[in-house]
Tab-separated table of C-alpha atoms in Angstrom:
chain	number	residue	atom	x	y	z
M	1	PHE	CA	20.565	-17.686	-18.869
M	2	GLN	CA	18.742	-20.152	-21.058
M	3	THR	CA	15.676	-17.859	-21.382
M	4	TYR	CA	17.523	-14.857	-22.974
M	5	PHE	CA	20.955	-16.104	-24.109
M	6	LYS	CA	20.960	-19.603	-25.349
M	7	ASN	CA	24.629	-19.916	-25.191
M	8	SER	CA	27.828	-17.760	-24.776
M	9	GLU	CA	28.197	-17.464	-28.547
M	10	GLY	CA	24.926	-15.525	-28.905
M	11	PRO	CA	26.442	-12.104	-29.754
M	12	TRP	CA	28.772	-13.716	-32.355
M	13	LYS	CA	25.836	-15.601	-34.003
M	14	ALA	CA	23.715	-12.413	-33.938
M	15	ALA	CA	26.353	-10.598	-35.731
M	16	ILE	CA	26.822	-13.273	-38.396
M	17	ASP	CA	22.981	-13.391	-38.816
M	18	ALA	CA	22.838	-9.581	-39.133
M	19	LEU	CA	25.441	-9.689	-41.842
M	20	ARG	CA	23.633	-12.373	-43.764
M	21	ARG	CA	20.409	-10.383	-43.533
M	22	ARG	CA	22.153	-7.255	-44.879
M	23	ASN	CA	23.642	-9.122	-47.771
M	24	GLN	CA	20.238	-10.637	-48.652
M	25	GLU	CA	18.536	-7.192	-48.398
M	26	ASN	CA	21.085	-5.675	-50.726
M	27	SER	CA	20.742	-8.394	-53.290
M	28	LEU	CA	16.916	-8.416	-53.220
M	29	GLY	CA	16.422	-4.724	-52.928
M	30	LEU	CA	19.228	-3.555	-55.276
M	31	GLN	CA	16.940	-1.645	-57.726
M	32	PRO	CA	14.999	0.527	-55.232
M	33	LEU	CA	18.236	1.372	-53.396
M	34	LEU	CA	19.835	2.586	-56.648
M	35	LEU	CA	16.828	4.695	-57.532
M	36	GLY	CA	16.777	6.203	-54.117
M	37	THR	CA	13.100	5.348	-53.529
M	38	ALA	CA	13.620	3.188	-50.470
M	39	GLN	CA	15.500	3.615	-47.210
M	40	PRO	CA	16.893	0.926	-45.037
M	41	GLN	CA	14.472	0.237	-42.288
M	42	SER	CA	15.615	-0.016	-38.674
M	43	ARG	CA	14.748	-3.064	-36.622
M	44	LYS	CA	13.603	-0.713	-33.938
M	45	ARG	CA	10.646	0.364	-36.026
M	46	LYS	CA	9.209	-3.014	-35.267
M	47	TRP	CA	8.766	-2.365	-31.589
M	48	ASN	CA	8.247	1.415	-31.970
M	49	ALA	CA	5.175	0.755	-34.093
M	50	GLN	CA	3.809	-1.545	-31.407
M	51	LEU	CA	3.696	1.255	-28.821
M	52	VAL	CA	0.750	2.904	-30.708
M	53	ILE	CA	-2.706	1.378	-30.838
M	54	PRO	CA	-3.532	0.237	-34.422
M	55	ALA	CA	-6.261	1.970	-36.306
M	56	SER	CA	-8.122	-1.162	-36.961
M	57	SER	CA	-9.774	-4.125	-35.209
M	58	THR	CA	-12.199	-6.934	-35.807
M	59	ASN	CA	-15.203	-4.705	-34.868
M	60	ARG	CA	-14.139	-1.484	-36.593
M	61	ASN	CA	-16.095	-2.255	-39.827
M	62	SER	CA	-19.282	-3.024	-37.913
M	63	LEU	CA	-18.838	0.091	-35.842
M	64	GLU	CA	-18.414	2.267	-39.047
M	65	LYS	CA	-21.537	0.651	-40.489
M	66	ASN	CA	-23.521	1.385	-37.372
M	67	LYS	CA	-22.194	4.977	-37.177
M	68	GLU	CA	-23.357	5.514	-40.837
M	69	LYS	CA	-26.811	4.344	-39.732
M	70	GLY	CA	-26.728	6.668	-36.755
M	71	CYS	CA	-27.364	3.897	-34.317
M	72	VAL	CA	-23.960	3.369	-32.764
M	73	ASP	CA	-23.950	2.495	-29.095
M	74	LEU	CA	-20.554	2.634	-27.421
M	75	TYR	CA	-21.914	1.321	-24.186
M	76	SER	CA	-23.705	-1.694	-25.563
M	77	THR	CA	-22.908	-5.102	-23.913
M	78	SER	CA	-23.657	-7.175	-26.972
M	79	VAL	CA	-20.351	-6.755	-28.858
M	80	SER	CA	-16.738	-6.321	-27.675
M	81	PHE	CA	-15.378	-2.798	-27.518
M	82	PRO	CA	-12.226	-2.143	-29.458
M	83	VAL	CA	-9.621	-0.125	-27.616
M	84	GLU	CA	-8.970	2.263	-30.426
M	85	GLN	CA	-12.495	3.759	-29.741
M	86	LEU	CA	-11.545	4.211	-26.002
M	87	GLN	CA	-11.082	7.953	-25.337
M	88	THR	CA	-12.322	8.738	-21.871
M	89	PHE	CA	-12.317	7.238	-18.413
M	90	PRO	CA	-16.115	6.996	-18.220
M	91	GLN	CA	-15.934	4.963	-21.407
M	92	LEU	CA	-13.476	2.655	-19.714
M	93	LEU	CA	-15.792	2.128	-16.639
M	94	GLN	CA	-18.774	1.381	-18.955
M	95	ASN	CA	-16.985	-1.128	-21.148
M	96	ILE	CA	-14.388	-2.505	-18.824
M	97	HIS	CA	-15.699	-6.151	-19.079
M	98	ARG	CA	-15.893	-6.214	-22.882
M	99	LEU	CA	-12.649	-4.475	-24.000
M	100	GLU	CA	-11.044	-6.024	-27.076
M	101	PHE	CA	-7.286	-5.527	-26.711
M	102	PRO	CA	-5.151	-4.866	-29.753
M	103	SER	CA	-2.788	-7.376	-31.371
M	104	GLN	CA	-0.040	-5.002	-30.565
M	105	MET	CA	0.274	-5.351	-26.855
M	106	GLY	CA	3.033	-2.878	-26.561
M	107	SER	CA	0.456	-0.028	-27.003
M	108	VAL	CA	-0.721	-0.863	-23.526
M	109	LEU	CA	2.483	0.715	-21.954
M	110	THR	CA	1.726	4.208	-23.425
M	111	ASN	CA	-2.068	4.181	-22.798
M	112	PRO	CA	-3.109	5.321	-19.293
M	113	LEU	CA	-6.691	3.988	-19.713
M	114	LEU	CA	-5.342	0.501	-20.485
M	115	LEU	CA	-2.891	0.659	-17.554
M	116	HIS	CA	-5.952	1.500	-15.448
M	117	TYR	CA	-7.572	-1.603	-16.757
M	118	MET	CA	-4.621	-3.692	-15.861
M	119	ASN	CA	-4.631	-2.246	-12.386
M	120	CYS	CA	-8.340	-2.988	-11.765
M	121	MET	CA	-9.034	-6.208	-13.521
M	122	LYS	CA	-5.819	-8.230	-13.125
M	123	ASP	CA	-6.704	-10.031	-16.451
M	124	GLU	CA	-4.258	-12.910	-16.724
M	125	SER	CA	-4.402	-13.156	-20.451
M	126	VAL	CA	-3.489	-9.475	-20.797
M	127	TYR	CA	-0.526	-9.841	-18.469
M	128	LEU	CA	0.689	-12.969	-20.239
M	129	ARG	CA	0.487	-11.383	-23.654
M	130	LEU	CA	2.231	-8.300	-22.550
M	131	TYR	CA	4.925	-10.133	-20.657
M	132	TYR	CA	5.648	-12.406	-23.660
M	133	TRP	CA	5.918	-9.351	-26.017
M	134	MET	CA	8.134	-7.454	-23.499
M	135	SER	CA	10.372	-10.462	-22.923
M	136	GLN	CA	11.022	-10.880	-26.609
M	137	THR	CA	11.598	-7.155	-27.155
M	138	LEU	CA	13.976	-6.795	-24.242
M	139	GLN	CA	15.954	-9.824	-25.361
M	140	GLU	CA	16.186	-8.750	-29.034
M	141	GLU	CA	16.903	-5.053	-28.410
M	142	CYS	CA	19.286	-5.069	-25.463
M	143	THR	CA	22.189	-2.985	-26.743
M	144	TRP	CA	24.977	-4.671	-24.631
M	145	CYS	CA	23.853	-8.310	-25.337
M	146	VAL	CA	23.073	-8.302	-29.006
M	147	ALA	CA	25.839	-7.349	-31.373
M	148	ASP	CA	23.912	-5.649	-34.119
M	149	ASN	CA	22.154	-3.181	-31.732
M	150	SER	CA	25.233	-1.247	-30.675
M	151	GLN	CA	24.213	1.820	-32.666
M	152	CYS	CA	20.636	1.917	-31.382
M	153	GLU	CA	21.163	2.818	-27.750
M	154	GLU	CA	19.030	6.003	-27.774
M	155	GLU	CA	16.016	4.121	-29.046
M	156	PHE	CA	16.477	1.345	-26.487
M	157	LYS	CA	16.735	4.076	-23.710
M	158	ASP	CA	13.438	5.382	-24.917
M	159	PHE	CA	11.900	1.981	-24.721
M	160	LEU	CA	13.248	1.319	-21.205
M	161	GLU	CA	12.012	4.753	-20.093
M	162	THR	CA	8.565	3.743	-21.453
M	163	VAL	CA	8.618	0.468	-19.438
M	164	TYR	CA	9.800	2.370	-16.293
M	165	LYS	CA	6.934	4.903	-16.556
M	166	ALA	CA	4.443	2.063	-16.925
M	167	GLU	CA	5.800	0.457	-13.769
M	168	CYS	CA	5.511	3.702	-11.833
M	169	PHE	CA	1.961	4.032	-13.026
M	170	LEU	CA	1.094	0.522	-11.923
M	171	GLN	CA	3.250	0.842	-8.728
M	172	GLU	CA	4.704	-2.540	-9.407
M	173	GLY	CA	7.391	-4.080	-11.571
M	174	PHE	CA	6.927	-6.359	-14.641
M	175	SER	CA	8.166	-9.882	-14.032
M	176	SER	CA	9.598	-10.052	-17.642
M	177	CYS	CA	11.620	-6.884	-16.952
M	178	GLU	CA	12.885	-8.339	-13.632
M	179	GLU	CA	13.958	-11.547	-15.494
M	180	PHE	CA	15.611	-9.465	-18.050
M	181	LEU	CA	17.676	-7.512	-15.486
M	182	TYR	CA	18.685	-10.729	-13.734
M	183	LYS	CA	19.976	-12.234	-16.943
M	184	SER	CA	21.514	-9.058	-18.416
M	185	LEU	CA	23.099	-7.310	-15.464
M	186	PRO	CA	26.140	-9.747	-15.353
M	187	LEU	CA	26.975	-8.615	-18.828
M	188	TRP	CA	26.318	-4.940	-18.236
M	189	ASP	CA	29.159	-2.447	-18.545
M	190	GLY	CA	27.588	0.110	-16.207
M	191	GLN	CA	27.548	2.677	-18.993
M	192	SER	CA	24.822	1.733	-21.568
M	193	CYS	CA	21.470	3.114	-20.602
M	194	ARG	CA	22.732	3.610	-17.037
M	195	SER	CA	19.927	5.856	-15.820
M	196	GLN	CA	17.172	3.615	-17.285
M	197	VAL	CA	18.715	0.350	-15.894
M	198	LEU	CA	18.966	1.752	-12.373
M	199	LYS	CA	15.499	3.010	-12.511
M	200	LEU	CA	14.161	-0.396	-13.408
M	201	VAL	CA	16.226	-1.962	-10.643
M	202	SER	CA	14.109	0.057	-8.172
M	203	TRP	CA	11.033	-1.993	-9.125
M	204	ILE	CA	12.466	-5.491	-8.609
M	205	SER	CA	10.405	-7.511	-6.188
M	206	LEU	CA	12.036	-8.618	-2.926
M	207	ARG	CA	11.482	-12.278	-2.800
M	208	SER	CA	14.592	-14.350	-2.330
M	209	PHE	CA	17.831	-12.619	-1.368
M	210	SER	CA	19.955	-15.665	-2.497
M	211	GLU	CA	18.616	-14.983	-5.983
M	212	MET	CA	19.099	-11.193	-5.641
M	213	LYS	CA	22.686	-11.638	-4.394
M	214	SER	CA	23.979	-13.674	-7.296
M	215	GLN	CA	22.048	-11.928	-10.054
M	216	LEU	CA	21.633	-8.371	-8.815
M	217	CYS	CA	23.864	-7.504	-5.898
M	218	ASP	CA	27.170	-9.195	-7.006
M	219	PRO	CA	27.127	-7.609	-10.542
M	220	LEU	CA	26.229	-4.188	-9.060
M	221	ALA	CA	28.935	-4.452	-6.436
M	222	GLN	CA	31.662	-5.142	-8.968
M	223	LEU	CA	30.612	-2.078	-10.981
M	224	PHE	CA	29.981	-0.088	-7.781
M	225	PHE	CA	33.651	-0.419	-6.509
M	226	THR	CA	35.288	0.210	-9.831
M	227	SER	CA	33.252	3.132	-11.006
M	228	SER	CA	33.135	6.812	-10.430
M	229	ILE	CA	31.611	8.442	-7.238
M	230	TYR	CA	28.614	9.556	-9.380
M	231	PHE	CA	27.853	5.933	-10.367
M	232	LYS	CA	28.117	4.978	-6.670
M	233	CYS	CA	25.551	7.623	-5.706
M	234	SER	CA	23.239	6.517	-8.521
M	235	VAL	CA	23.330	2.958	-7.309
M	236	LEU	CA	22.667	4.020	-3.685
M	237	GLU	CA	19.700	6.088	-4.876
M	238	SER	CA	18.280	3.216	-6.829
M	239	LEU	CA	18.606	0.831	-3.879
M	240	LYS	CA	16.911	3.365	-1.623
M	241	GLU	CA	13.971	3.558	-4.032
M	242	LEU	CA	13.891	-0.314	-4.203
M	243	LEU	CA	13.564	-0.408	-0.454
M	244	GLN	CA	10.905	2.246	-0.358
M	245	ASN	CA	8.915	0.644	-3.150
M	246	SER	CA	9.006	-2.731	-1.318
M	247	LEU	CA	8.041	-1.212	2.040
M	248	ILE	CA	5.016	0.647	0.339
M	249	TRP	CA	4.007	-2.645	-1.237
M	250	HIS	CA	4.073	-4.277	2.135
M	251	MET	CA	1.954	-1.560	3.699
M	252	VAL	CA	-0.785	-1.820	0.882
M	253	HIS	CA	-0.962	-5.663	1.084
M	254	LEU	CA	-0.884	-5.613	4.824
M	255	ASP	CA	-3.987	-3.439	4.956
M	256	SER	CA	-5.731	-5.623	2.460
M	257	GLU	CA	-5.232	-8.875	4.284
M	258	ALA	CA	-8.219	-10.298	6.282
M	259	ASP	CA	-7.878	-11.187	9.979
M	260	SER	CA	-8.505	-14.832	9.073
M	261	GLN	CA	-5.193	-14.901	7.173
M	262	ALA	CA	-3.124	-13.795	10.093
M	263	HIS	CA	-1.004	-16.916	10.052
M	264	SER	CA	-0.088	-16.752	6.311
M	265	LEU	CA	0.528	-13.079	6.696
M	266	ASN	CA	2.919	-13.727	9.648
M	267	THR	CA	4.865	-16.124	7.406
M	268	THR	CA	5.013	-13.699	4.539
M	269	LEU	CA	6.089	-10.909	6.942
M	270	SER	CA	8.882	-13.060	8.284
M	271	GLY	CA	10.169	-13.629	4.743
M	272	LEU	CA	10.032	-9.901	3.939
M	273	VAL	CA	11.793	-8.936	7.116
M	274	ASN	CA	14.649	-11.343	6.311
M	275	VAL	CA	15.158	-10.173	2.697
M	276	VAL	CA	14.903	-6.443	3.691
M	277	ALA	CA	17.495	-7.083	6.443
M	278	GLU	CA	19.901	-8.637	3.910
M	279	LEU	CA	19.389	-5.800	1.489
M	280	ILE	CA	20.183	-3.165	4.250
M	281	ARG	CA	23.289	-5.114	5.303
M	282	PHE	CA	24.368	-5.251	1.689
M	283	VAL	CA	24.053	-1.505	1.363
M	284	GLY	CA	25.876	-0.933	4.661
M	285	TRP	CA	28.760	-3.084	3.353
M	286	ILE	CA	29.158	-1.395	0.058
M	287	SER	CA	28.839	2.066	1.663
M	288	THR	CA	31.658	1.312	4.195
M	289	VAL	CA	33.925	0.171	1.430
M	290	ALA	CA	32.923	3.096	-0.842
M	291	LEU	CA	33.665	5.672	1.921
M	292	ARG	CA	37.165	4.240	2.214
M	293	LEU	CA	37.598	4.426	-1.583
M	294	GLU	CA	36.346	7.972	-1.820
M	295	LYS	CA	38.119	9.222	1.334
M	296	ASN	CA	34.876	9.881	3.281
M	297	SER	CA	33.411	12.068	0.512
M	298	THR	CA	30.623	14.413	1.791
M	299	PHE	CA	28.686	14.020	-1.497
M	300	LEU	CA	28.701	10.195	-1.033
M	301	LEU	CA	27.744	10.475	2.630
M	302	TYR	CA	24.656	12.351	1.770
M	303	PHE	CA	23.362	9.545	-0.363
M	304	ILE	CA	24.336	6.931	2.260
M	305	LEU	CA	22.566	8.779	5.026
M	306	ASP	CA	19.555	9.374	2.758
M	307	PHE	CA	19.193	5.621	2.507
M	308	TYR	CA	19.363	5.271	6.278
M	309	GLU	CA	16.651	7.888	6.654
M	310	THR	CA	14.311	5.297	5.230
M	311	VAL	CA	15.793	2.460	7.390
M	312	CYS	CA	15.529	4.399	10.655
M	313	ASP	CA	11.772	4.896	10.285
M	314	MET	CA	10.659	1.475	8.932
M	315	TYR	CA	8.833	0.441	12.150
M	316	LEU	CA	6.581	3.564	12.515
M	317	LYS	CA	6.361	4.773	8.907
M	318	TYR	CA	6.052	1.449	7.146
M	319	ASN	CA	4.773	-0.822	9.927
M	320	LEU	CA	7.722	-3.273	9.372
M	321	PRO	CA	9.148	-4.686	12.616
M	322	LEU	CA	12.793	-4.234	11.661
M	323	LEU	CA	15.440	-1.751	12.529
M	324	ILE	CA	19.107	-2.068	11.633
M	325	MET	CA	21.746	0.437	12.747
M	326	PRO	CA	24.267	1.728	10.150
M	327	PRO	CA	27.692	0.107	10.381
M	328	ALA	CA	30.488	1.873	12.286
M	329	GLY	CA	32.134	2.562	8.929
M	330	VAL	CA	29.129	4.857	8.052
M	331	PHE	CA	28.333	6.213	11.546
M	332	TYR	CA	31.838	7.532	12.617
M	333	PRO	CA	32.609	9.187	9.286
M	334	ALA	CA	29.374	11.004	9.498
M	335	LEU	CA	29.886	11.940	13.268
M	336	LEU	CA	33.287	13.345	12.561
M	337	SER	CA	32.530	14.946	9.271
M	338	MET	CA	33.548	18.522	8.517
M	339	ASP	CA	30.261	19.293	6.892
M	340	SER	CA	27.349	20.564	9.042
M	341	VAL	CA	24.729	19.131	6.728
M	342	THR	CA	26.064	15.674	7.266
M	343	LEU	CA	26.200	16.020	10.975
M	344	ASN	CA	22.659	17.476	11.091
M	345	GLN	CA	21.446	14.618	8.939
M	346	LEU	CA	22.983	12.075	11.330
M	347	CYS	CA	21.468	13.747	14.380
M	348	TYR	CA	18.025	13.388	12.707
M	349	ILE	CA	18.466	9.762	11.869
M	350	MET	CA	19.544	8.933	15.409
M	351	TYR	CA	16.530	10.846	16.728
M	352	ARG	CA	14.180	8.736	14.522
M	353	TYR	CA	15.910	5.518	15.570
M	354	ARG	CA	15.295	6.474	19.225
M	355	THR	CA	11.597	7.169	18.425
M	356	ASN	CA	11.081	3.862	16.631
M	357	LEU	CA	12.894	1.939	19.336
M	358	VAL	CA	10.899	3.553	22.172
M	359	ALA	CA	7.604	2.825	20.266
M	360	ALA	CA	8.626	-0.771	19.672
M	361	LYS	CA	9.453	-1.305	23.356
M	362	GLU	CA	6.153	0.186	24.401
M	363	ASN	CA	4.162	-2.039	21.960
M	364	GLU	CA	6.092	-5.070	23.216
M	365	ARG	CA	5.104	-4.287	26.800
M	366	SER	CA	1.439	-3.623	26.011
M	367	LYS	CA	1.211	-6.492	23.537
M	368	LYS	CA	-1.164	-4.482	21.414
M	369	LYS	CA	0.068	-5.972	18.199
M	370	ILE	CA	-1.135	-9.393	16.990
M	371	LEU	CA	1.867	-9.855	14.956
M	372	GLN	CA	4.565	-9.172	17.570
M	373	PHE	CA	8.266	-9.194	16.441
M	374	LYS	CA	10.819	-8.546	19.081
M	375	PHE	CA	13.853	-6.470	18.024
M	376	SER	CA	17.200	-8.076	18.650
M	377	SER	CA	18.975	-6.922	21.778
M	378	GLN	CA	21.980	-6.275	19.612
M	379	THR	CA	20.041	-3.412	17.909
M	380	TYR	CA	19.541	-1.626	21.296
M	381	GLN	CA	23.211	-2.243	22.235
M	382	GLU	CA	24.449	-0.813	19.039
M	383	TYR	CA	22.089	2.221	19.421
M	384	ASN	CA	23.252	2.832	22.947
M	385	GLN	CA	26.879	2.633	21.898
M	386	TYR	CA	26.306	5.271	19.164
M	387	ILE	CA	24.388	7.545	21.523
M	388	ILE	CA	27.280	7.472	24.013
M	389	ALA	CA	29.589	8.417	21.284
M	390	MET	CA	27.431	11.284	20.056
M	391	VAL	CA	26.650	12.642	23.383
M	392	GLY	CA	30.375	12.361	24.407
M	393	CYS	CA	31.377	14.224	21.245
M	394	LEU	CA	28.849	16.964	21.037
M	395	TRP	CA	27.938	17.610	24.704
M	396	THR	CA	30.049	16.153	27.474
M	397	SER	CA	33.427	16.174	25.734
M	398	SER	CA	34.130	12.721	26.917
M	399	ALA	CA	33.999	10.639	23.762
M	400	PHE	CA	37.575	9.480	24.016
M	401	GLN	CA	36.912	8.061	27.512
M	402	LYS	CA	33.360	6.682	27.234
M	403	ASP	CA	32.987	5.457	23.633
M	404	ASN	CA	33.056	1.670	24.199
M	405	HIS	CA	32.368	0.655	20.609
M	406	PRO	CA	34.965	-1.780	19.187
M	407	GLN	CA	35.475	0.637	16.187
M	408	GLY	CA	34.866	3.804	18.254
M	409	LEU	CA	36.856	6.742	19.561
M	410	GLY	CA	37.883	5.355	22.889
M	411	MET	CA	41.572	6.009	23.510
M	412	ASP	CA	43.924	6.068	26.525
M	413	ASP	CA	44.802	9.452	27.982
M	414	GLU	CA	48.547	8.729	27.546
M	415	LEU	CA	47.989	8.075	23.802
M	416	LEU	CA	46.018	11.309	23.417
M	417	LYS	CA	48.623	13.373	25.185
M	418	LYS	CA	51.294	12.202	22.758
M	419	THR	CA	49.261	13.787	19.905
M	420	GLY	CA	50.179	17.183	21.209
M	421	VAL	CA	46.652	18.510	20.767
M	422	GLN	CA	45.608	20.904	23.467
M	423	GLU	CA	42.172	20.544	24.996
M	424	TYR	CA	41.706	17.411	22.920
M	425	LYS	CA	38.592	16.418	25.068
M	426	THR	CA	36.653	19.301	23.543
M	427	SER	CA	37.741	18.777	19.992
M	428	PHE	CA	34.405	17.471	18.840
M	429	ASN	CA	31.870	19.182	21.013
M	430	ILE	CA	29.167	21.455	19.660
M	431	VAL	CA	31.384	24.470	19.753
M	432	TYR	CA	34.740	23.066	18.463
M	433	HIS	CA	33.513	20.424	16.175
M	434	PRO	CA	34.952	21.034	12.629
M	435	ALA	CA	31.380	20.943	11.179
M	436	MET	CA	30.155	23.579	13.692
M	437	MET	CA	33.190	25.876	13.770
M	438	GLY	CA	31.675	28.194	11.128
M	439	TYR	CA	28.519	28.658	13.256
M	440	ALA	CA	30.642	29.342	16.402
M	441	LEU	CA	32.631	32.003	14.604
M	442	CYS	CA	29.557	33.749	13.258
M	443	PHE	CA	27.912	33.604	16.716
M	444	LEU	CA	31.020	35.156	18.351
M	445	GLN	CA	31.078	37.952	15.758
M	446	GLN	CA	27.427	38.747	16.435
M	447	ALA	CA	27.534	38.395	20.260
M	448	TRP	CA	30.854	40.200	20.770
M	449	PRO	CA	31.573	42.307	17.769
M	450	ASP	CA	34.427	44.116	19.431
M	451	ASP	CA	36.293	41.004	20.508
M	452	THR	CA	38.871	40.010	17.876
M	453	THR	CA	40.416	37.187	19.961
M	454	PHE	CA	37.592	34.674	19.139
M	455	ASN	CA	37.455	33.268	22.610
M	456	PHE	CA	35.319	30.102	22.137
M	457	SER	CA	35.201	29.579	25.806
M	458	LEU	CA	32.634	32.455	26.049
M	459	ILE	CA	30.109	30.203	24.380
M	460	LYS	CA	30.284	27.355	26.871
M	461	GLY	CA	27.128	26.795	28.866
M	462	ARG	CA	25.061	29.439	26.918
M	463	ASN	CA	21.576	28.178	25.856
M	464	TRP	CA	21.198	31.102	23.541
M	465	TYR	CA	23.941	29.579	21.366
M	466	LEU	CA	21.736	26.551	20.907
M	467	GLU	CA	18.885	28.800	19.955
M	468	TYR	CA	21.115	30.498	17.431
M	469	LEU	CA	21.983	27.086	15.967
M	470	TYR	CA	18.345	26.052	15.737
M	471	ALA	CA	17.567	29.336	13.918
M	472	GLN	CA	20.099	28.285	11.278
M	473	GLY	CA	17.900	25.503	10.206
M	474	LEU	CA	19.686	22.659	12.063
M	475	GLU	CA	16.512	20.728	12.930
M	476	GLY	CA	18.180	17.424	13.200
M	477	LEU	CA	20.611	18.742	15.787
M	478	LYS	CA	17.625	20.329	17.606
M	479	VAL	CA	15.487	17.264	17.897
M	480	PHE	CA	18.545	15.060	18.835
M	481	ILE	CA	19.580	17.346	21.751
M	482	GLU	CA	16.021	17.733	22.984
M	483	SER	CA	15.350	13.994	22.901
M	484	SER	CA	18.699	12.363	23.740
M	485	ILE	CA	20.528	14.889	25.960
M	486	ASN	CA	19.296	15.586	29.536
M	487	ARG	CA	20.559	19.036	30.325
M	488	VAL	CA	19.724	21.528	33.028
M	489	SER	CA	18.286	24.659	31.655
M	490	GLN	CA	20.243	27.760	32.665
M	491	ALA	CA	19.287	31.368	32.458
M	492	SER	CA	20.263	33.231	29.323
């Protein structure tokens, strides 16, 4: 807090200072204002101008003289090369060790060639200059932290968008931007520059979850629970991208490490596994609460399951020895959903969990990996419990009897009989499931067009009904049944 906001009275002092500056400008510039020859200049012009490379540098005069003499050599190594002369990528390669950066470091953000330079050279002086300028600009222009910037949100949005695009280009976040988010998110209302702020959140580095929890997760959670379903989905999308960016970073740095650094890499990997696990558990918690608040919204479930599509493939796709199952508060609403897209998505996720767990078990037995992490037995237990519930619902019609999860569907027969539901055991199988009922009706109309009784028992045991479902694009259901359900093929 001391870096960006010296004390809690900062906005009030900023408002008073702004008023004093306005009064001084009015008194000093009274005549041009009356004549209409001058316009009040926005503070934003200060940083807007710095996003463009200036048209002059220390070597411009000498270059102009040499050009007049016809002896200019852009690839000479005797003098520094001003960036305003940089036009092509070959020029960058030829002069990369003698570039003279402009005084306006903000221009780096909008110049792809200079961003290439930052990616290749890792010049500490360039980073320090850029970070200092960015820190000052973010502090001064933040629309929800500085009182006299309340009417400049659109310009601040453009600036944040520029920073985000530069981070995407570099494939890493700026530390000054991360510090700004940590300091300003507790004061954020969730409305100002929402899209840009959540985009920047996706490039925060995963280092210490204790720091993330207090400065990122807690402020986001407060806004998450009290905002609209669209804000909830936006936060989930941002956290999914944050997880993906961190996993990609891990893969790149894992491939670049030498074998001699295996011990230090092992330590780093342990820290990354811990912070990723905490992030996933945090998302599981807010997702469970959000589903209760939004009455198991299908729209919200899509974004939650989209997050777990990344989680379920971390071991094989991103080479991270970690798998965490979704909480029961996410799994069962998806399993009992009335939407076929949600059920199909859950089936695909469970199929990928199985594929990753089988691969982990095989690698553990063969001991092919130098850095061997054993998955917790609890992970396998939770997976098995979920599989029993899914197979019991969709295939064997025994979910109420065999689902042994503490938050599952297991119920006594006497209790089920009191519900008055006939054939309650088949209520959630692949034919009668609320999400699949539409497909069953269409299948009956095509297979028995003259039958108006809609006798669903005709579908039972027919493999060609499965082929019909697969033809409708339910690939998740297909791979789940083929991988997790042992069935005896019957003749069509």
